[in-house]
């Protein structure tokens, strides 16, 4: 549930948030027009403005990037793109798909390229100098987005093409693209009157600045705050790999200490799991949990209040009851109520499981000598959960970790992709990278040898890099105008480096996240569409996590574990007895994992259902969790003041529920394999690839899922995976329903997920 999926264009918050990312900034290989040569007197030789050249269909010029070039390059690229848009809008010929919708797809190539590199610097190489550029450019780029979506002449042409689709003999993909573009413009305010458009643009510019402030505040707390372990005693309980990582962090920061725990999840979580120094666990937990909530210059509470107010006003301007209703209008869930119903039905059994987990931990703590009134606190949960796991299942995660080498897991992902997607991966050294940690592979079709794309891998944490794990698309796949443009994607993580020359060992959870994010990459690499605006991961928010969630299921397959889960010292594969213990414990601690996620998703939704109420974020979070019955022994996975998914852009706002929505699909989808001949069933795999991974947004996601599964999804498999109770009593719940579509086939289709209710036995 934890991975963070990033859009390829984080510098365009409005377009990304309202589903317009790629609407005008697609076709990364489009040639720049003469406009870029003369804008503000900037030289055409500026590397960021040039088409990507070199091998593999062109590559980003990371070796030529200068932070000082971003502002002039963005300004020149926006001016060029605006000239392209104005030419489309003022075309005297009657509007057609080709001279309007397709022309928009061809436009914005320069801005797409500049924006891609700009986004990479923002997430992976952010420093004070770059932050200054971001603060200035964020509102300007939001205003630029509005100039496009509020262009009356342009929208009139889009609307004309949309209204004439039935009589225009367009292909299904062309109709889909037209519909997506038209509805995105409407949702961005294209039908508003002039005063409302002006106010909407003001709101979007204010939000862009606030989003940037929010993200920079979280990054500052993650970069600046650390837990210094002064002595070897303060490292007590930590496994060797974590000790090495802490020592390396101290050395890199030039801190004279035994070790340093940095303020990222990949560093704090294992410390909370293994450290037997309870006061230090509390310090680490508070440091991590209070990011953005420490008062002073980096406190995010005021930002959140303003963001919520502006989002509520914007939603009303656009004709929606709340921001949540606006955001879910073009999703599979369709309404906040449908998303809430699903979350609430999973919440109850998840909380019940947490109480059982806490009781088990409490009993173990007292058995080990804790006083009778000892209470499990949030900084104790991971520590005692690991003890219970070891006692009950004879399963020590540190023992498992010895078989999970980062590089071997990467090789396992490649092997799996070869079996399921017929891909091969070959390392390349003929491309520049933006940091020495980054490595690149060419991805080919194993049968034809044809290049499918490039995969960049940036695995390690460093100052200036946002925490978490995510995927980016540097370039979308396309086949417009007879071209055959292959994609470029990346996976980005925050693993902690150990000693030089020694393998990096990762946890089972981290390995799962690795497979998850690789699922996003495979979604992009598998894309086989004509128009870049519909390619790869350009799908609705509560569907985009489905391909990545389902890929997690291949990590525990024997085929992967026997080949790639090899002991870092002996090279021997993980013993079957240990695998059996892992499988036996597969639902262990699921109450914690599900509840911490759902708490964040529910708070997100309730904040955005509150309308124009003036919210005190800390108070709202505290009171809402109390009303929900949140167990006191844990906190939200992402507390409000650090919730980048929701407040660093519009991306997952009122949409964090989508991970649960997608995992319902993923669990149900993997059941198709287990009902067949297993995880590598060729026929089922081909159906999944053809109906989910290759089609991008060219088909309605619910229709695509039905084409794969032969029916609508059910929640049964998810509840079984998590060990939650089920009974034979079924109740229908709104679930992945088609987005509004003009074809009669989709008008007549309804999708429901069956939720089974019952008391815990």
XYZ file of C-alpha atoms in Angstrom:
761
model
C 0.000 0.000 0.000
C 2.881 2.343 0.536
C 4.514 2.933 -2.836
C 4.317 6.395 -4.284
C 3.547 6.582 -7.976
C 4.584 9.833 -9.624
C 3.172 11.339 -12.752
C 5.734 12.089 -15.397
C 4.945 15.811 -15.236
C 4.873 16.912 -11.594
C 5.504 20.504 -12.693
C 1.977 20.735 -14.039
C -0.195 20.260 -10.952
C -3.462 21.335 -12.539
C -3.106 19.227 -15.654
C -1.975 16.236 -13.618
C -4.658 16.713 -10.983
C -7.512 17.081 -13.442
C -6.418 14.323 -15.752
C -4.863 16.509 -18.421
C -1.238 15.447 -18.034
C -0.140 14.623 -21.543
C -3.055 16.449 -23.136
C -0.752 19.067 -24.567
C 2.675 17.859 -23.533
C 3.108 14.671 -25.462
C 5.225 13.425 -28.307
C 8.607 13.965 -26.703
C 10.387 13.683 -30.029
C 8.457 16.493 -31.720
C 10.787 18.987 -33.363
C 10.963 22.475 -31.803
C 9.585 25.307 -33.896
C 11.355 28.536 -34.707
C 9.587 30.115 -31.733
C 12.055 28.631 -29.256
C 14.936 30.236 -31.094
C 13.739 33.772 -30.510
C 11.834 33.754 -27.218
C 13.408 36.278 -24.835
C 16.526 36.152 -26.966
C 17.428 32.701 -25.653
C 19.845 30.744 -27.834
C 18.482 27.704 -29.614
C 21.571 25.806 -28.487
C 20.331 25.538 -24.882
C 20.525 21.735 -24.335
C 17.214 21.473 -22.513
C 15.368 22.904 -25.524
C 16.803 20.481 -28.058
C 15.192 17.236 -29.221
C 16.643 14.218 -27.442
C 19.305 12.750 -29.678
C 21.711 9.855 -29.449
C 21.055 6.110 -29.207
C 17.811 4.297 -28.325
C 15.589 6.761 -30.157
C 16.984 9.716 -28.245
C 17.849 10.092 -24.562
C 17.609 12.831 -21.930
C 20.774 14.989 -21.879
C 21.343 14.629 -18.142
C 25.043 15.378 -18.530
C 24.278 18.861 -19.890
C 21.686 20.010 -17.351
C 22.290 23.200 -15.394
C 19.837 24.349 -12.742
C 20.273 27.909 -14.035
C 18.840 26.784 -17.402
C 15.506 25.519 -16.058
C 13.731 28.873 -15.816
C 14.645 30.178 -19.289
C 14.089 26.752 -20.830
C 10.642 26.394 -19.267
C 9.682 29.910 -20.330
C 10.860 29.338 -23.892
C 9.128 25.942 -24.081
C 5.873 27.373 -22.743
C 5.982 30.195 -25.293
C 6.618 27.697 -28.078
C 3.767 25.486 -26.908
C 1.412 28.447 -26.613
C 2.199 29.397 -30.210
C 1.335 25.837 -31.254
C -1.932 25.926 -29.296
C -2.907 29.314 -30.704
C -2.258 28.030 -34.224
C -4.626 25.113 -33.587
C -7.267 27.357 -32.010
C -7.175 29.901 -34.868
C -7.134 27.380 -37.715
C -9.714 28.660 -40.243
C -10.529 25.134 -41.399
C -13.505 23.327 -39.872
C -12.473 21.399 -36.757
C -11.634 17.745 -37.296
C -9.941 15.104 -35.207
C -6.786 15.490 -37.275
C -6.440 19.292 -37.159
C -7.519 19.642 -33.546
C -7.166 16.572 -31.291
C -4.242 14.987 -33.160
C -2.623 18.394 -33.586
C -2.716 18.846 -29.817
C -1.030 15.475 -29.415
C 1.759 16.659 -31.694
C 2.252 19.893 -29.792
C 4.279 20.552 -26.676
C 7.205 18.270 -27.389
C 9.786 20.731 -26.159
C 7.892 21.494 -22.976
C 7.386 17.792 -22.348
C 11.127 17.187 -22.538
C 12.065 20.174 -20.377
C 9.320 19.359 -17.879
C 10.456 15.753 -17.582
C 14.000 16.739 -16.621
C 12.699 19.491 -14.358
C 10.504 16.956 -12.555
C 13.422 14.575 -12.070
C 15.478 17.320 -10.453
C 12.519 18.173 -8.207
C 12.140 14.638 -6.876
C 15.707 13.365 -6.958
C 18.215 16.251 -6.812
C 16.370 18.989 -4.954
C 18.537 21.557 -3.193
C 18.243 25.201 -2.139
C 19.178 26.494 -5.589
C 16.600 24.339 -7.341
C 13.957 25.093 -4.704
C 14.265 28.790 -5.553
C 13.478 28.015 -9.192
C 10.498 25.866 -8.177
C 9.044 28.569 -5.959
C 9.110 31.051 -8.844
C 7.982 28.724 -11.625
C 5.165 26.750 -9.945
C 2.553 29.560 -10.156
C 3.706 30.526 -13.664
C 3.219 26.991 -14.926
C -0.196 26.742 -13.305
C -1.198 29.959 -15.070
C 0.136 28.544 -18.331
C -1.980 25.416 -17.900
C -5.056 27.582 -17.408
C -4.290 29.540 -20.564
C -4.690 26.302 -22.478
C -7.706 24.815 -20.733
C -9.494 28.192 -20.721
C -8.800 28.973 -24.374
C -12.362 29.460 -25.654
C -11.529 29.066 -29.335
C -9.578 25.877 -28.680
C -12.342 24.385 -26.568
C -14.928 25.255 -29.200
C -12.997 23.163 -31.694
C -12.565 20.278 -29.240
C -16.292 20.392 -28.472
C -17.167 20.336 -32.155
C -15.056 17.221 -32.729
C -16.554 15.605 -29.637
C -20.140 16.321 -30.714
C -19.552 14.965 -34.212
C -17.759 11.751 -33.230
C -20.626 9.440 -34.217
C -20.654 10.745 -37.774
C -16.916 11.184 -38.219
C -15.856 7.581 -38.813
C -13.203 7.819 -36.106
C -11.443 4.731 -34.788
C -12.259 3.561 -31.280
C -8.948 4.960 -30.023
C -9.591 8.322 -31.671
C -13.040 8.486 -30.080
C -11.555 7.619 -26.711
C -8.896 10.321 -27.001
C -11.456 12.909 -28.066
C -13.725 12.049 -25.154
C -10.882 12.117 -22.633
C -9.665 15.503 -23.890
C -13.130 17.056 -24.000
C -14.097 15.963 -20.491
C -10.747 17.001 -19.068
C -11.204 20.514 -20.442
C -14.729 20.712 -19.033
C -13.455 19.614 -15.633
C -10.734 22.262 -15.884
C -13.281 25.052 -16.345
C -13.569 25.420 -20.115
C -17.326 26.143 -19.872
C -17.070 28.805 -17.164
C -17.722 32.471 -17.839
C -14.842 34.949 -17.924
C -14.945 36.056 -14.236
C -15.129 32.441 -13.038
C -12.229 31.483 -15.311
C -10.157 34.339 -13.915
C -10.850 33.274 -10.348
C -10.136 29.631 -11.190
C -6.756 30.606 -12.584
C -5.970 32.580 -9.427
C -6.859 29.536 -7.322
C -4.673 27.232 -9.409
C -1.694 29.557 -9.161
C -2.121 29.865 -5.393
C -2.400 26.097 -5.073
C 0.733 25.554 -7.149
C 2.705 27.716 -4.745
C 1.229 26.000 -1.701
C 1.938 22.542 -3.126
C 5.556 23.502 -3.648
C 5.813 24.932 -0.120
C 4.308 21.767 1.344
C 6.724 19.455 -0.471
C 9.736 21.584 0.370
C 8.786 21.610 4.065
C 8.540 17.819 4.191
C 11.806 17.466 2.301
C 13.505 19.863 4.732
C 12.419 17.829 7.761
C 13.496 14.607 6.052
C 16.875 16.027 5.072
C 17.727 18.044 8.194
C 16.432 15.921 11.078
C 18.298 12.781 12.099
C 18.655 10.502 15.099
C 22.313 10.350 16.089
C 23.354 7.085 17.755
C 26.304 8.174 19.846
C 27.537 4.811 21.097
C 27.535 1.163 20.134
C 25.098 0.576 23.004
C 22.598 2.836 21.257
C 22.805 0.502 18.246
C 21.857 -2.470 20.409
C 19.551 -4.947 18.732
C 20.208 -3.714 15.204
C 21.210 -6.308 12.594
C 24.575 -5.961 10.899
C 23.143 -4.543 7.662
C 21.325 -1.784 9.529
C 24.395 -1.003 11.629
C 26.447 -0.698 8.448
C 23.845 1.585 6.899
C 23.712 3.790 9.996
C 27.494 4.022 10.083
C 27.613 4.893 6.384
C 25.007 7.610 6.966
C 27.128 9.052 9.787
C 30.212 9.020 7.595
C 28.456 10.643 4.629
C 27.127 13.412 6.883
C 30.499 13.762 8.623
C 28.932 13.091 12.040
C 31.251 11.713 14.704
C 28.987 8.987 16.056
C 28.398 5.246 15.988
C 25.596 5.746 13.470
C 22.859 7.996 12.127
C 19.218 7.103 11.451
C 17.971 9.369 8.689
C 14.407 10.665 8.611
C 13.109 8.352 5.885
C 10.893 5.296 6.111
C 13.605 2.995 4.784
C 15.818 3.984 7.731
C 13.268 4.514 10.520
C 11.088 1.426 9.982
C 13.869 -1.140 10.466
C 15.173 0.820 13.455
C 11.729 0.620 15.076
C 11.631 -3.098 14.311
C 14.967 -4.095 15.848
C 16.224 -1.474 18.283
C 15.887 -2.635 21.892
C 16.423 0.931 23.138
C 12.854 2.013 23.822
C 13.574 5.730 24.445
C 15.462 5.893 21.157
C 12.618 4.131 19.353
C 10.289 6.827 20.638
C 12.651 9.564 19.429
C 12.896 7.994 15.974
C 9.138 7.517 15.782
C 8.390 11.108 16.791
C 11.002 12.460 14.384
C 9.431 10.593 11.467
C 5.784 10.991 12.444
C 6.047 14.741 13.056
C 7.533 15.705 9.699
C 5.859 18.935 8.670
C 4.318 19.288 12.120
C 7.094 20.743 14.244
C 6.120 24.405 14.240
C 8.436 27.004 12.777
C 9.329 27.635 9.169
C 8.688 24.067 7.958
C 5.284 23.500 9.580
C 2.623 22.520 7.042
C -0.618 23.039 8.960
C -1.325 26.526 7.595
C -0.558 25.279 4.072
C -3.082 22.471 4.453
C -5.827 24.804 5.670
C -5.332 27.080 2.673
C -5.137 24.191 0.202
C -8.414 22.735 1.468
C -10.172 26.115 1.291
C -9.004 26.746 -2.251
C -9.888 23.235 -3.402
C -13.391 23.603 -1.983
C -13.866 26.943 -3.748
C -12.577 25.527 -7.014
C -14.939 22.546 -6.821
C -17.934 24.852 -6.360
C -16.832 27.025 -9.281
C -16.762 23.885 -11.418
C -20.218 22.811 -10.266
C -19.296 20.088 -7.784
C -20.453 19.707 -4.193
C -16.936 19.138 -2.862
C -13.393 18.559 -4.089
C -13.941 14.845 -3.456
C -16.904 14.803 -5.845
C -14.843 16.637 -8.454
C -11.900 14.267 -8.134
C -13.939 11.049 -8.284
C -16.174 12.096 -11.152
C -13.926 10.476 -13.766
C -12.765 7.454 -11.758
C -13.950 3.882 -11.535
C -15.513 4.532 -8.128
C -17.425 7.518 -9.578
C -18.510 8.894 -6.177
C -16.920 9.464 -2.759
C -19.751 7.459 -1.243
C -18.766 4.354 -3.224
C -15.140 4.697 -2.142
C -16.151 5.277 1.484
C -18.386 2.208 1.499
C -15.565 -0.044 0.388
C -13.124 1.454 2.905
C -15.553 1.218 5.801
C -16.293 -2.430 5.148
C -12.605 -3.286 5.281
C -11.943 -0.919 8.217
C -14.006 -2.854 10.758
C -12.269 -6.241 10.396
C -8.879 -4.510 10.109
C -9.324 -2.680 13.431
C -10.573 -5.858 15.080
C -7.396 -7.585 13.920
C -5.257 -4.753 15.351
C -6.784 -5.305 18.792
C -5.874 -8.997 18.559
C -2.331 -8.144 17.467
C -1.915 -5.701 20.342
C -3.184 -8.253 22.862
C -0.625 -10.770 21.605
C 2.192 -8.218 21.850
C 1.094 -7.032 25.272
C 1.106 -10.589 26.596
C 4.568 -11.236 25.170
C 5.967 -8.016 26.644
C 4.700 -8.941 30.115
C 6.002 -12.480 29.675
C 9.440 -10.981 28.967
C 9.351 -8.971 32.184
C 7.476 -5.762 31.403
C 5.326 -4.433 34.281
C 1.688 -5.490 34.459
C 0.528 -2.017 33.422
C 2.835 -1.896 30.403
C 1.109 -0.466 27.335
C 2.114 -0.943 23.723
C 2.837 2.462 22.228
C 3.168 3.267 18.513
C 6.974 3.133 18.759
C 6.662 -0.393 20.221
C 4.393 -1.896 17.564
C 6.987 -2.993 15.012
C 9.404 -4.142 17.726
C 6.955 -6.432 19.506
C 5.228 -7.516 16.306
C 8.564 -8.898 15.150
C 8.968 -10.737 18.461
C 5.484 -12.255 18.168
C 6.203 -13.235 14.569
C 9.361 -15.004 15.656
C 7.682 -16.785 18.580
C 4.516 -17.819 16.751
C 5.897 -18.660 13.333
C 9.587 -19.124 14.104
C 10.053 -16.373 11.530
C 12.701 -13.706 11.984
C 12.547 -11.040 9.294
C 16.251 -10.513 9.699
C 16.751 -14.157 8.740
C 14.591 -13.616 5.648
C 16.534 -10.480 4.785
C 19.758 -12.459 4.360
C 18.216 -14.021 1.250
C 16.909 -10.776 -0.234
C 19.796 -9.062 -1.981
C 18.686 -5.945 -3.844
C 20.556 -6.887 -7.010
C 19.239 -10.445 -6.983
C 15.685 -9.177 -6.516
C 16.196 -6.903 -9.524
C 17.366 -9.918 -11.518
C 14.267 -11.772 -10.318
C 12.046 -9.000 -11.604
C 13.756 -9.148 -14.980
C 13.289 -12.923 -15.144
C 9.618 -12.619 -14.214
C 9.121 -9.939 -16.891
C 10.678 -12.306 -19.409
C 8.252 -15.070 -18.514
C 5.089 -12.926 -18.376
C 5.845 -10.157 -20.875
C 8.515 -11.716 -23.119
C 10.969 -8.923 -22.249
C 14.743 -9.120 -21.999
C 16.973 -6.594 -20.229
C 20.503 -5.635 -21.244
C 22.591 -3.076 -19.329
C 23.707 -0.062 -21.360
C 26.469 2.417 -20.670
C 26.023 4.718 -23.660
C 23.525 7.043 -21.953
C 24.157 9.867 -19.459
C 22.559 9.633 -16.010
C 21.596 12.318 -13.506
C 23.456 10.710 -10.568
C 26.211 8.079 -10.301
C 23.791 5.735 -8.491
C 21.571 5.499 -11.571
C 21.924 2.577 -13.995
C 20.139 1.929 -17.278
C 18.914 -1.167 -19.157
C 17.605 -1.543 -22.678
C 14.398 -3.557 -22.771
C 13.770 -5.717 -25.831
C 11.147 -8.138 -27.045
C 12.741 -11.568 -26.594
C 11.221 -12.974 -29.775
C 11.896 -10.173 -32.235
C 14.837 -8.502 -30.512
C 13.115 -5.163 -31.093
C 13.670 -2.414 -28.527
C 10.689 -1.860 -26.256
C 12.181 0.938 -24.180
C 14.763 1.965 -21.599
C 14.545 1.320 -17.842
C 16.425 3.613 -15.441
C 17.002 2.439 -11.857
C 17.780 4.904 -9.036
C 17.724 2.755 -5.875
C 19.436 4.675 -3.065
C 18.492 7.404 -0.587
C 20.415 10.691 -0.571
C 19.901 14.292 0.563
C 17.577 16.171 -1.786
C 15.692 13.051 -2.865
C 12.110 12.640 -1.744
C 11.381 9.596 0.376
C 9.384 6.600 -0.751
C 9.389 4.702 -4.026
C 7.916 5.693 -7.364
C 7.924 5.257 -11.124
C 8.377 7.930 -13.766
C 7.771 7.934 -17.490
C 10.397 10.084 -19.196
C 8.870 9.492 -22.617
C 5.564 7.902 -23.637
C 5.239 5.208 -26.277
C 3.449 6.262 -29.479
C 2.823 5.334 -33.132
C 1.509 8.633 -34.504
C 2.268 9.670 -38.065
C 4.073 6.458 -38.887
C 6.584 6.911 -36.055
C 7.475 4.139 -33.639
C 8.540 5.927 -30.454
C 9.552 3.648 -27.592
C 9.086 4.582 -23.977
C 11.608 5.502 -21.305
C 10.660 4.688 -17.703
C 12.363 4.709 -14.331
C 11.979 3.101 -10.923
C 13.162 5.074 -7.908
C 13.663 3.860 -4.332
C 15.332 4.908 -1.098
C 17.348 1.921 0.044
C 20.153 2.635 2.480
C 23.638 1.817 1.240
C 25.789 -0.393 3.404
C 29.514 -0.987 3.224
C 31.111 -0.510 -0.199
C 31.291 -3.761 -2.130
C 28.779 -5.584 0.066
C 25.261 -6.473 -1.138
C 22.358 -4.359 0.057
C 19.919 -6.567 1.946
C 16.260 -5.553 1.911
C 13.203 -6.605 3.859
C 10.336 -8.682 2.509
C 8.197 -5.532 2.543
C 10.834 -3.639 0.577
C 11.078 -6.466 -1.946
C 7.294 -6.343 -2.348
C 7.496 -2.593 -2.966
C 10.233 -3.199 -5.535
C 7.954 -5.561 -7.476
C 5.068 -3.120 -7.079
C 6.921 -0.202 -8.637
C 8.279 -2.476 -11.354
C 4.629 -3.217 -12.165
C 4.165 0.469 -12.996
C 7.267 0.317 -15.181
C 5.952 -2.768 -17.002
C 2.652 -0.979 -17.539
C 4.589 1.739 -19.359
C 6.910 -0.645 -21.203
C 4.014 -2.806 -22.419
C 2.083 0.100 -23.907
C 1.024 -0.468 -27.521
C -1.140 2.478 -28.573
C -1.147 5.136 -31.260
C -1.524 8.348 -29.284
C 0.918 9.241 -26.481
C -1.791 10.898 -24.408
C -3.413 7.484 -23.918
C -0.208 5.507 -23.442
C 1.002 3.405 -20.550
C -0.020 4.620 -17.111
C -2.263 7.450 -18.410
C -5.319 5.848 -16.818
C -7.733 6.879 -14.071
C -6.334 7.168 -10.557
C -8.075 4.158 -9.011
C -6.970 1.906 -11.881
C -3.359 3.000 -12.229
C -2.320 1.052 -9.113
C -3.918 -2.185 -10.334
C -1.093 -3.368 -12.657
C 1.481 -2.605 -9.960
C -0.506 -4.220 -7.157
C -1.036 -7.419 -9.113
C 2.714 -7.701 -9.880
C 3.446 -8.044 -6.145
C 2.035 -11.571 -6.325
C 5.022 -12.872 -8.288
C 7.628 -12.182 -5.586
C 6.649 -15.196 -3.422
C 6.407 -17.638 -6.325
C 8.808 -20.592 -6.066
C 10.154 -19.812 -9.523
C 11.444 -16.422 -8.309
C 12.508 -17.423 -4.812
C 14.421 -20.554 -5.827
C 16.397 -18.683 -8.466
C 16.967 -15.300 -6.890
C 16.372 -15.406 -3.119
C 19.969 -16.488 -2.476
C 21.868 -16.145 0.784
C 24.249 -13.212 0.537
C 27.163 -15.259 1.921
C 26.598 -18.871 0.874
C 24.689 -18.291 -2.359
C 22.253 -21.055 -1.390
C 18.549 -20.541 -2.189
C 16.120 -19.749 0.561
C 15.144 -23.024 2.306
C 11.668 -24.349 1.649
C 11.095 -24.561 5.403
C 11.664 -20.803 5.673
C 9.378 -20.166 2.695
C 6.710 -22.277 4.380
C 7.030 -20.143 7.499
C 6.739 -16.984 5.383
C 3.583 -18.315 3.739
C 2.144 -19.413 7.063
C 2.718 -15.929 8.434
C 1.450 -14.164 5.295
C -1.554 -12.618 7.035
C 0.393 -11.769 10.182
C 0.253 -8.077 11.145
C -2.271 -7.459 8.390
C -4.435 -5.545 10.838
C -1.662 -3.000 11.302
C -0.829 -2.705 7.597
C -4.446 -2.311 6.516
C -5.465 0.029 9.328
C -2.544 2.444 8.982
C -3.276 2.724 5.258
C -7.041 3.063 5.634
C -6.640 5.714 8.336
C -4.769 7.873 5.815
C -7.274 7.143 3.046
C -10.279 7.911 5.245
C -8.791 11.151 6.581
C -7.976 12.196 3.017
C -11.547 11.588 1.883
C -13.182 13.160 4.922
C -10.999 16.277 4.670
C -12.201 16.784 1.130
C -15.832 15.978 1.902
C -15.820 18.741 4.544
C -16.397 21.337 1.844
C -15.526 24.912 2.666
C -15.168 24.408 6.413
C -12.011 26.032 7.723
C -9.973 23.051 8.874
C -7.469 22.901 11.706
C -5.521 19.887 10.338
C -4.166 18.547 13.635
C -7.538 18.886 15.363
C -9.442 17.383 12.421
C -7.050 14.444 12.235
C -7.205 13.800 15.973
C -11.015 14.069 16.270
C -11.802 12.121 13.094
C -9.533 9.238 14.060
C -11.213 9.126 17.463
C -14.632 8.939 15.787
C -13.398 6.124 13.561
C -12.115 4.183 16.553
C -8.467 4.348 15.476
C -6.394 2.144 17.803
C -4.062 4.268 19.906
C -1.147 1.894 19.302
C -0.528 3.069 15.740
C -0.789 6.143 13.542
C -1.776 6.882 9.981
C 0.728 5.692 7.421
C 0.954 9.295 6.220
C -0.055 11.888 8.788
C -1.705 14.972 7.334
C 1.265 17.417 7.668
C 3.523 15.124 5.609
C 0.933 13.629 3.236
C 2.725 14.396 -0.039
C 0.329 12.203 -2.029
C -2.469 14.615 -1.153
C -0.937 18.038 -0.499
C 2.178 18.256 -2.696
C -0.078 18.163 -5.764
C -3.655 17.319 -6.648
C -2.447 13.854 -7.718
C -3.929 11.623 -5.001
C -6.143 14.202 -3.282
C -9.421 12.489 -2.342
C -7.803 9.559 -4.113
C -5.562 7.729 -1.674
C -8.373 5.164 -1.392
C -7.360 4.081 -4.896
C -4.687 1.730 -3.557
C -7.425 -0.308 -1.855
C -9.668 -0.089 -4.912
C -6.844 -1.343 -7.080
C -5.824 -4.114 -4.694
C -9.372 -5.502 -4.879
C -8.814 -5.810 -8.619
C -5.310 -7.196 -8.116
C -6.344 -9.924 -5.688
C -9.249 -10.922 -7.911
C -7.034 -10.853 -11.006
C -4.354 -13.080 -9.488
C -7.098 -15.569 -8.635
C -7.434 -16.124 -12.369
C -3.898 -17.521 -12.317
C -4.434 -19.697 -9.249
C -7.665 -20.996 -10.758
C -5.640 -21.905 -13.844
C -2.267 -23.625 -13.936
C -0.513 -21.160 -11.639
C 1.291 -17.832 -11.621
C 2.960 -18.475 -14.990
C -0.140 -19.717 -16.824
C 0.617 -18.521 -20.368
C -2.992 -18.102 -21.466
C -4.033 -16.091 -18.416
C -0.842 -14.051 -18.621
C -1.517 -13.183 -22.238
C -5.068 -12.075 -21.403
C -3.718 -9.861 -18.638
C -1.088 -8.386 -20.901
C -3.416 -7.754 -23.832
C -6.371 -6.334 -21.875
C -4.602 -4.463 -19.075
C -0.923 -3.753 -19.712
C -0.826 -2.936 -23.436
C -3.978 -0.867 -23.885
C -3.185 2.211 -21.785
C -6.289 4.390 -21.634
C -7.625 3.370 -25.052
C -10.441 1.342 -23.478
C -12.633 1.871 -20.461
C -10.825 0.219 -17.526
C -13.893 -1.677 -16.338
C -14.427 -3.053 -19.839
C -10.757 -3.970 -20.056
C -10.929 -5.785 -16.743
C -13.995 -7.743 -17.833
C -12.270 -8.697 -21.082
C -9.424 -10.135 -18.994
C -11.395 -11.763 -16.181
C -14.623 -12.663 -17.956
C -16.660 -11.017 -15.194
C -16.710 -8.114 -12.785
C -14.257 -8.113 -9.857
C -15.121 -9.454 -6.412
C -13.680 -8.550 -3.028
C -13.531 -12.161 -1.834
C -9.913 -12.731 -2.870
C -8.712 -9.612 -1.032
C -10.431 -10.602 2.200
C -8.957 -14.083 1.926
C -5.453 -12.720 1.218
C -5.591 -10.594 4.346
C -7.146 -13.245 6.527
C -10.236 -11.157 7.241
C -13.585 -12.815 8.026
C -16.109 -13.743 5.345
C -19.587 -15.241 5.525
C -22.028 -16.449 2.908
C -24.138 -13.306 3.294
C -23.428 -11.092 0.291
C -24.212 -7.459 -0.255
C -23.720 -5.539 -3.452
C -21.468 -2.533 -3.225
C -20.746 0.017 -5.963
C -17.345 -0.762 -7.362
C -15.319 -0.397 -10.530
C -17.963 1.023 -12.870
C -17.237 2.301 -16.357
C -16.444 5.943 -16.825
C -19.200 7.674 -18.740
C -18.858 6.630 -22.371
C -20.872 7.456 -25.426
C -21.060 3.899 -26.763
C -24.278 2.017 -26.092
C -22.307 -1.037 -24.982
C -20.801 0.826 -22.051
C -24.038 2.676 -21.280
C -25.706 -0.660 -20.729
C -22.920 -2.043 -18.528
C -22.804 -1.940 -14.741
C -20.036 -3.324 -12.574
C -20.339 -4.291 -8.948
C -18.045 -5.798 -6.385
C -19.718 -8.175 -4.002
C -18.838 -7.433 -0.406
C -19.525 -10.184 2.087
C -20.345 -9.101 5.599
C -20.193 -11.080 8.781
C -19.044 -11.271 12.336
C -15.601 -12.427 13.208
C -15.519 -16.005 14.387
